[in-house]
Coordinates of C-alpha atoms and ligand atoms in Angstrom, one line a residue:
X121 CA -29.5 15.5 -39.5
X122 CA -25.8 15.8 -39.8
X123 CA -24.1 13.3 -37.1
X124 CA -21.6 15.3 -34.7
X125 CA -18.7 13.8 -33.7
X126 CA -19.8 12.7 -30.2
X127 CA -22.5 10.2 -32.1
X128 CA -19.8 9.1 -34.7
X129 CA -17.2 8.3 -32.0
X130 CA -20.0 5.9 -30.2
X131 CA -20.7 4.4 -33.6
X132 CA -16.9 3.6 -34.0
X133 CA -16.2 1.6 -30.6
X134 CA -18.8 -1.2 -29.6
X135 CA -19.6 -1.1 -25.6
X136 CA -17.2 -4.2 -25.2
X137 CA -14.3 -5.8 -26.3
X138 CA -11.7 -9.0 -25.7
X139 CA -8.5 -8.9 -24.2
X140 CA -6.1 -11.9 -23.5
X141 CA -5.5 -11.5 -19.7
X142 CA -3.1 -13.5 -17.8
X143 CA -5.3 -15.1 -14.5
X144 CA -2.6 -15.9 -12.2
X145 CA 0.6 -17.2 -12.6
X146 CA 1.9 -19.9 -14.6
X147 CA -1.3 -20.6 -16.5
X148 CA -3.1 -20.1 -19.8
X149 CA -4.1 -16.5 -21.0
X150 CA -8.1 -16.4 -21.2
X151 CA -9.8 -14.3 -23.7
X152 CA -12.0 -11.8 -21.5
X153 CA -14.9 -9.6 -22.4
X154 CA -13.9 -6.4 -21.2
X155 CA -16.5 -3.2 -20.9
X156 CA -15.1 -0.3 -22.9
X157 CA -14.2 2.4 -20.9
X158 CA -15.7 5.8 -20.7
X159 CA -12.9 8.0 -21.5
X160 CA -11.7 10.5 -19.1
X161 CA -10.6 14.1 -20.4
X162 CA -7.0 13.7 -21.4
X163 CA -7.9 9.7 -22.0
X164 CA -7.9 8.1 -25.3
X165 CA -9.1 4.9 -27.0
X166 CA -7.0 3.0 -29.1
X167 CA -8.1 0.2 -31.6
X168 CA -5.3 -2.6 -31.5
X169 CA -3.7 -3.2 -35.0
X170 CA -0.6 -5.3 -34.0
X171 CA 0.8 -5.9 -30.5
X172 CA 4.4 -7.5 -30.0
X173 CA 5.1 -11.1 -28.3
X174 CA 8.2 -9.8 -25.8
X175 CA 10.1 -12.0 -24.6
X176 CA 9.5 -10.4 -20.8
X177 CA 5.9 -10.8 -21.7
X178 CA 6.6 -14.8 -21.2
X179 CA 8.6 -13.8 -17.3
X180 CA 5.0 -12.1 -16.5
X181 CA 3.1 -15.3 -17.4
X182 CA 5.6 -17.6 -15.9
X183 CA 4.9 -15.4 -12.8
X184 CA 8.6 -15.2 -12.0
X185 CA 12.1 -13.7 -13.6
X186 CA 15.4 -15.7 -12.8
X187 CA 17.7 -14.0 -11.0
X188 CA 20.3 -17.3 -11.5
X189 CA 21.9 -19.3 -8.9
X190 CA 18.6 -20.9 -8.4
X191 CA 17.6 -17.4 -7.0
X192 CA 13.7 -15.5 -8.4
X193 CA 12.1 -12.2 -8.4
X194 CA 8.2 -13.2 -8.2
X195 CA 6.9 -10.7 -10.1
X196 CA 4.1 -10.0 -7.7
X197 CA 7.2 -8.9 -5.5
X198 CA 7.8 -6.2 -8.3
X199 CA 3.7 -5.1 -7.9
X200 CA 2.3 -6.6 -10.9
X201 CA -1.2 -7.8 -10.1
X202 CA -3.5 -10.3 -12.4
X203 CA -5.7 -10.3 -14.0
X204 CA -3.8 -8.6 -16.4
X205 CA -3.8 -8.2 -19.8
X206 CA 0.0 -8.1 -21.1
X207 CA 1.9 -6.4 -24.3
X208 CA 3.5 -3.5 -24.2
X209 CA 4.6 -3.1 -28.2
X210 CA 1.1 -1.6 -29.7
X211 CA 0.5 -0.2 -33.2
X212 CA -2.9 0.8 -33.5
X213 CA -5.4 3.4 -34.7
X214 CA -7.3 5.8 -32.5
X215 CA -10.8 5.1 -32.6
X216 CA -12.0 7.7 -29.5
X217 CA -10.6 10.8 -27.8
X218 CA -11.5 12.2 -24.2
X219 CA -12.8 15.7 -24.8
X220 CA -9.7 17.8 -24.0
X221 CA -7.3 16.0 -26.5
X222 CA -6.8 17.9 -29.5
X223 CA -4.0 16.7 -31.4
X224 CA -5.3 13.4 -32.2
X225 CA -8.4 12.6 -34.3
X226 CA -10.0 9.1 -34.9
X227 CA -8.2 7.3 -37.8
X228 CA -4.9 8.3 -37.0
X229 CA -2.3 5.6 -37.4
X230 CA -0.3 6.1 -33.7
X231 CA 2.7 3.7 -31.9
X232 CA 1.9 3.9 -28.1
X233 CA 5.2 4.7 -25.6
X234 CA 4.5 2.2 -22.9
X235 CA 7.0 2.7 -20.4
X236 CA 4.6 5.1 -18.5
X237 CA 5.9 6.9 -14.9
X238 CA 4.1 8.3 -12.1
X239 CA 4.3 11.9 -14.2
X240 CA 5.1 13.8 -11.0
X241 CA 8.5 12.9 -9.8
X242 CA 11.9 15.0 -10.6
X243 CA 12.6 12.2 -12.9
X244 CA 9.6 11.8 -14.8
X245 CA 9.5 15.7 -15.2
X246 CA 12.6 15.7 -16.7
X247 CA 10.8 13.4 -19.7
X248 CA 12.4 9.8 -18.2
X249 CA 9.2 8.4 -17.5
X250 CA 11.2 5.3 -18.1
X251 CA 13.4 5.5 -15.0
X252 CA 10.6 6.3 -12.7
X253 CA 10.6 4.6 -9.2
X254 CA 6.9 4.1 -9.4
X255 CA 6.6 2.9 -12.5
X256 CA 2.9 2.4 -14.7
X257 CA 4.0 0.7 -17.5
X258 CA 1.2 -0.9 -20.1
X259 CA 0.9 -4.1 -20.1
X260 CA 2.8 -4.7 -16.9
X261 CA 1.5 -2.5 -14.2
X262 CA -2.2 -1.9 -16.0
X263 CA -3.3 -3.3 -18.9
X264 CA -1.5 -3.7 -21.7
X265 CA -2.2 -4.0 -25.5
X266 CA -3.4 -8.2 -25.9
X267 CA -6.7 -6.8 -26.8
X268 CA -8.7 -5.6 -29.1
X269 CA -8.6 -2.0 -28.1
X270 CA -6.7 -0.6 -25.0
X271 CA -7.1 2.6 -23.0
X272 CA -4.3 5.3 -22.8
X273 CA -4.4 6.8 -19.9
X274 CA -3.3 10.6 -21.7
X275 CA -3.0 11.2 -25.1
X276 CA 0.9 12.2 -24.4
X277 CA 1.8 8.6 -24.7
X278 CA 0.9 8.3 -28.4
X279 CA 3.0 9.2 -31.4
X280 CA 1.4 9.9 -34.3
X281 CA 3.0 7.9 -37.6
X282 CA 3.5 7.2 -41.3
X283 CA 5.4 4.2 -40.9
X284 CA 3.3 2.3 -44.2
X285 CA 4.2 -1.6 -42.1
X286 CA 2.4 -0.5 -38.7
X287 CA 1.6 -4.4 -37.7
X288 CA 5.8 -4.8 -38.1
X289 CA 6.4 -2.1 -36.4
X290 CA 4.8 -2.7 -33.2
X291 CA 8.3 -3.4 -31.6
X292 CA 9.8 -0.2 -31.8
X293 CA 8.6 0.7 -28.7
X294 CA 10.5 -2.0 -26.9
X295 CA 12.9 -3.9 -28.6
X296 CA 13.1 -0.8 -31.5
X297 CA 13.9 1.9 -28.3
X298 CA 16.4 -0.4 -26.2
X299 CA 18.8 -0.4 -29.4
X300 CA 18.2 3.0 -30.2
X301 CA 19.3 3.9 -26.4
X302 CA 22.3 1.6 -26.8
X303 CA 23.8 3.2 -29.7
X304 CA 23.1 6.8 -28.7
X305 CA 24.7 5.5 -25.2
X306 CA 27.6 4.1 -27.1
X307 CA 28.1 7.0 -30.2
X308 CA 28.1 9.5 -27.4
X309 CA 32.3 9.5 -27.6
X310 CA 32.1 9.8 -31.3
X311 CA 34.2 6.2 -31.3
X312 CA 36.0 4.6 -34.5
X313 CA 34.7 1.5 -33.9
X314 CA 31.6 0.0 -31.9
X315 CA 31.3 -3.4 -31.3
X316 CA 28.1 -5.3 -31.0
X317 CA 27.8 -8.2 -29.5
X318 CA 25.1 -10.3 -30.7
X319 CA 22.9 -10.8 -34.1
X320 CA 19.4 -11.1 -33.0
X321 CA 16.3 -8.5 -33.5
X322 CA 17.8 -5.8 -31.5
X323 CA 21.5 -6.0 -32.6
X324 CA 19.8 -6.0 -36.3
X325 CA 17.7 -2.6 -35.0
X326 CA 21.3 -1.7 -33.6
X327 CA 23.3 -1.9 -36.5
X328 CA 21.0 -0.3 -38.9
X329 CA 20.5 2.7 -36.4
X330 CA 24.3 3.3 -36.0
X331 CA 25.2 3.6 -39.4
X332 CA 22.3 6.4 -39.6
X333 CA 23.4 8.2 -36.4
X334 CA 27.5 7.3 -36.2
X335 CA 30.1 7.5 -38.1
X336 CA 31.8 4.3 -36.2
X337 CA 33.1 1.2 -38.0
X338 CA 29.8 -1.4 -37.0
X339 CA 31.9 -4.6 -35.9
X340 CA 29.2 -7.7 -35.3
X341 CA 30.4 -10.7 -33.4
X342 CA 27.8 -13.8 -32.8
X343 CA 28.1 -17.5 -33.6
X344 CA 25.7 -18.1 -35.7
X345 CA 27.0 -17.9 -39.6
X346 CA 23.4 -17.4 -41.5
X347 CA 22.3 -14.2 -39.0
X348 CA 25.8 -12.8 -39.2
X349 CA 25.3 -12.6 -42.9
X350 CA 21.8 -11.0 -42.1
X351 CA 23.7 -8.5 -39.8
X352 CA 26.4 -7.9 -42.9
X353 CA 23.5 -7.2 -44.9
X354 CA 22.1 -4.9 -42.9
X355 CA 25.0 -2.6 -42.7
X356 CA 27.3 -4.3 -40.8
X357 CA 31.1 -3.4 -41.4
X358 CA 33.1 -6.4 -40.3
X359 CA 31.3 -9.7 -39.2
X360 CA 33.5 -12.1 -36.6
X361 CA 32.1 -15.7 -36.0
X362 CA 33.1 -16.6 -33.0
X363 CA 32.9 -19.9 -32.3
X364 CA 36.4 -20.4 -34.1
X365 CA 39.5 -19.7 -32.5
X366 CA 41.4 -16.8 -32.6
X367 CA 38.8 -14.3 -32.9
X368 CA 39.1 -12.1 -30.0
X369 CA 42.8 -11.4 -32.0
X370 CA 41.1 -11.0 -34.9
X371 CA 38.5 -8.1 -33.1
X372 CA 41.8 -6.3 -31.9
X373 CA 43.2 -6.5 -34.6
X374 CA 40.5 -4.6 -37.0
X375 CA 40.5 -2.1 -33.9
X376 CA 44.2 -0.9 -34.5
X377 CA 45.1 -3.3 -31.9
X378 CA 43.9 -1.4 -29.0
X379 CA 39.8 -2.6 -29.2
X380 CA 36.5 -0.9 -29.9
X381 CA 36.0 2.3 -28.1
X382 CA 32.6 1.4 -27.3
X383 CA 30.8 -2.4 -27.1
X384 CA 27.0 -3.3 -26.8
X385 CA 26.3 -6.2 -25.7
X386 CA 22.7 -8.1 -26.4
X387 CA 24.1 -10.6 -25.2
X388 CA 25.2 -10.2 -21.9
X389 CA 26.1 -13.5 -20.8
X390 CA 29.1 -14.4 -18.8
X391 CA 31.0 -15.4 -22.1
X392 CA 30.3 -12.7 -24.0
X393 CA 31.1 -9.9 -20.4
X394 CA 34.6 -11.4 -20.4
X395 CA 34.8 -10.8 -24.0
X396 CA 33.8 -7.1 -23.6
X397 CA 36.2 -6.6 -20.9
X398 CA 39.3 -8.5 -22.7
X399 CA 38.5 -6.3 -25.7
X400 CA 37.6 -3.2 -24.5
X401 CA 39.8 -0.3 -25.1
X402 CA 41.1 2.2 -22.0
X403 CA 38.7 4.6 -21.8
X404 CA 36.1 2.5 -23.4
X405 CA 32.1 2.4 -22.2
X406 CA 30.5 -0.8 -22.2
X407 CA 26.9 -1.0 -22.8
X408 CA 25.0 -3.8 -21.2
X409 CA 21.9 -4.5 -23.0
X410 CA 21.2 -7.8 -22.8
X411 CA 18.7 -9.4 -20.4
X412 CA 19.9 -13.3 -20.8
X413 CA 22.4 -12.4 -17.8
X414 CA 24.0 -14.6 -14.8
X415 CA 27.2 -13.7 -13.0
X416 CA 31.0 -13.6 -13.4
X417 CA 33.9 -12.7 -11.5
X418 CA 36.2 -9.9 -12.6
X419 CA 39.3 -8.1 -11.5
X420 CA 38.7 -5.3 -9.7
X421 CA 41.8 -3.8 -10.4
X422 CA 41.2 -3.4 -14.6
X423 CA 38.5 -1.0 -13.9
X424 CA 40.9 2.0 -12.5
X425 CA 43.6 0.9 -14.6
X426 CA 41.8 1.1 -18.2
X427 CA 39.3 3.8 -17.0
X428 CA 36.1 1.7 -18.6
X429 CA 33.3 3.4 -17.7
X430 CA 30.0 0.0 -18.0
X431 CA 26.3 1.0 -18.4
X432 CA 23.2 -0.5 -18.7
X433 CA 20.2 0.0 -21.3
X434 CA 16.7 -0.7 -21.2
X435 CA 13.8 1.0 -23.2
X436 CA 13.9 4.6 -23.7
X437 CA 12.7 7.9 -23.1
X438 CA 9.4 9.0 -24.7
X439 CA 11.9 11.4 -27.3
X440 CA 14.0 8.7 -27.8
X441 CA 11.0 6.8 -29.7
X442 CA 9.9 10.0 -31.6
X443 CA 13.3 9.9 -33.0
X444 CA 13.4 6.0 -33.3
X445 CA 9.8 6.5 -35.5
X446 CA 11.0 9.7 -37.8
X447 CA 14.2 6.8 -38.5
X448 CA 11.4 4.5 -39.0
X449 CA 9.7 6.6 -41.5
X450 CA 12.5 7.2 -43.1
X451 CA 12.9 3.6 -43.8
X452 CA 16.3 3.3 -41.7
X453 CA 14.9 0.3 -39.8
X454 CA 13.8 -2.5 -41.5
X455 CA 10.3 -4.1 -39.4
X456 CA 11.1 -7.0 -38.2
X457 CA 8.1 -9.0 -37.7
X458 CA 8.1 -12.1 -38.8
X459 CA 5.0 -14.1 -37.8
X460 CA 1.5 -13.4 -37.1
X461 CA -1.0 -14.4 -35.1
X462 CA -4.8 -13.8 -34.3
X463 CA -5.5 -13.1 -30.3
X464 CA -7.4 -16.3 -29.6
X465 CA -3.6 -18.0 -30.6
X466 CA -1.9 -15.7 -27.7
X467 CA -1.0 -19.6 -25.8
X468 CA 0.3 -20.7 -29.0
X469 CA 2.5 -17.5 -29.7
X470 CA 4.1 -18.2 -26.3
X471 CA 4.8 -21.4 -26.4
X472 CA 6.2 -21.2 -30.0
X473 CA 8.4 -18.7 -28.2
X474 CA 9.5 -20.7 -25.4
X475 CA 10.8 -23.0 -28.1
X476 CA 12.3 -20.6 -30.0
X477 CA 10.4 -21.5 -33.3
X478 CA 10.5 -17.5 -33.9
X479 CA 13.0 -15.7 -35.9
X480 CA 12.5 -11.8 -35.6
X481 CA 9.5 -11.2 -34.0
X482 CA 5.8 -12.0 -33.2
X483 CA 2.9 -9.9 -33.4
X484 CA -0.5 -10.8 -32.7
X485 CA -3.4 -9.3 -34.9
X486 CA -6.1 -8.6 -32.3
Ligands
ZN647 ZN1 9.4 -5.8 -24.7
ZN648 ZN1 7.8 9.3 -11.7

């Protein structure tokens, strides 16, 4: 008797599987036995491979993101509920499909878009799931990828890939789609320069995309020597150190003395924001990507006068990571992944995090 595929796809998935889920806040992630869903029509099953350690993943576990000034946002105030199971940067494989999807068959390597909308509003039907007011996000609002298999809740959420390092490139839907936004935010103007602000993994992911899709002079400004050689390396046209004097002069200064057209900052800290705006040239567009935040005070009065337009960017629309992986195939991006670890380590991963013992990024390995 030849097997059909219904009998195969039970053979593939057992009828349970564990997933690290965050019990309430501020405490350890326990590793839960979780029945395997029957799979609705449009629903697919997809087998873990590598799943990103986010830095927001470490607000939800905390319980709490800080607003500064001593002031937080629970983040049951923003609906998330627990138990959850977090991660929302998953490379995996499908391993079952609902009966109505068509365009994916088991084995298929696939990155999953997790910054899932309500699918019905004007803004989610104009393909910005991301923006959506009622948002559905994996691994935030249901449960995300810190498992061995997770459930998509419609197979237009997956993108189907070649990318050979899957495990490193897990973060592509987060981190990877943030600097991807960024860059098309700030090449929109077709500027001479942009400056980035920053030489961590996104500003890496930045500078490598701009010099694929502008034609602007990459300027990198951080403080840290070794990752501004990294950020050279990695396409990079002028590096600026600045923590010696003199270097906002020096930024002017490659910018025909009028300053970058367009600046992302990774950054986003009160230091580097008065930089932005000291530098900025009239007309500029200032792109806030950064989540590190807290407040400054600024004059008013510069904002008519140099006609700066300032933006903020975070994720990206489903089409923005389609583009993002055909880069990826095309080995624009280099992965940037740095350490592994297996699912039952998740506490580890975390804390390593919180002490920043990570350069690059962390995956786990369900
Ligand atoms: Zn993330
Ligand atoms: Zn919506």
């Amino acid at each position: 008797m030849t097997p059909n595929l219904n009998n195969l796809q039970k053979i593939m998935t057992p009828s349970s599987f564990k997933a690290a889920q965050i019990m309430g806040s501020n405490k350890p992630l326990i590793l839960n036995e979780i029945k395997t869903p029957i799979l609705d029509k449009k629903q697919v099953l997809v087998k873990v491979k590598a799943v990103g350690v986010c830095h927001s993943d470490l607000h939800l576990v905390e319980g709490f993101y800080d607003l500064g000034k001593g002031e937080i946002l629970k983040v049951s105030e923003r609906g998330v509920k627990f138990p959850l199971t977090p991660g929302h940067e998953i490379a995996g494989i499908v391993a079952k499909t609902g009966e109505s999807v068509t365009e994916f068959q088991i084995g298929d390597k696939v990155l999953v878009y997790p910054w899932i909308g309500c699918g019905n509003c004007k803004i989610c039907k104009s393909g910005n799931e991301n923006l959506c007011d009622d948002p559905e996000s994996l691994g935030i609002y249901q449960n995300g990828g810190y498992a061995e298999f997770i459930l998509i809740p419609n197979s237009k959420y997956l993108i189907k890939t070649k990318i050979i390092d899957l495990e490193g490139s897990a973060s592509l839907t987060c981190a990877g789609v943030t600097a991807y936004n960024a860059i098309k935010k700030a090449s929109k103007t077709n500027p001479k320069f942009i400056l980035i602000v920053g030489a961590g993994g996104l500003a890496f992911m930045a500078i490598q995309i701009a010099k694929e899709i502008s034609s602007a002079e990459i300027i990198c400004v951080a403080r840290n020597l070794k990752k501004l050689e990294k950020a050279k390396k990695l396409g990079a046209d002028h590096i600026i150190d600045s923590s010696f004097d003199g270097y906002v002069q020096e930024i002017l200064s490659l910018c025909d003395e009028k300053g970058p057209e367009s600046i992302v900052d990774f950054v986003n800290v009160p230091e580097t924001v008065k930089l932005d705006l000291k530098v900025l040239r009239k007309g500029g567009n200032l792109i806030l990507a950064g989540l590190f935040g807290g407040s400054i005070n600024v004059s008013l009065v510069s904002f008519p006068l140099k006609a700066i337009t300032i933006q903020g960017a975070y994720t990206g629309n489903y089409q923005d990571l389609v583009d993002l992986v055909v880069l990826s195939e095309k080995g624009v991006i280099e992965p940037i992944a740095t350490k592994r670890y297996a699912l039952k380590e998740v506490n580890t991963a975390f804390e390593d995090l919180k002490l920043k013992q990570i350069i690059g990024r962390a995956v786990i390995i369900p």
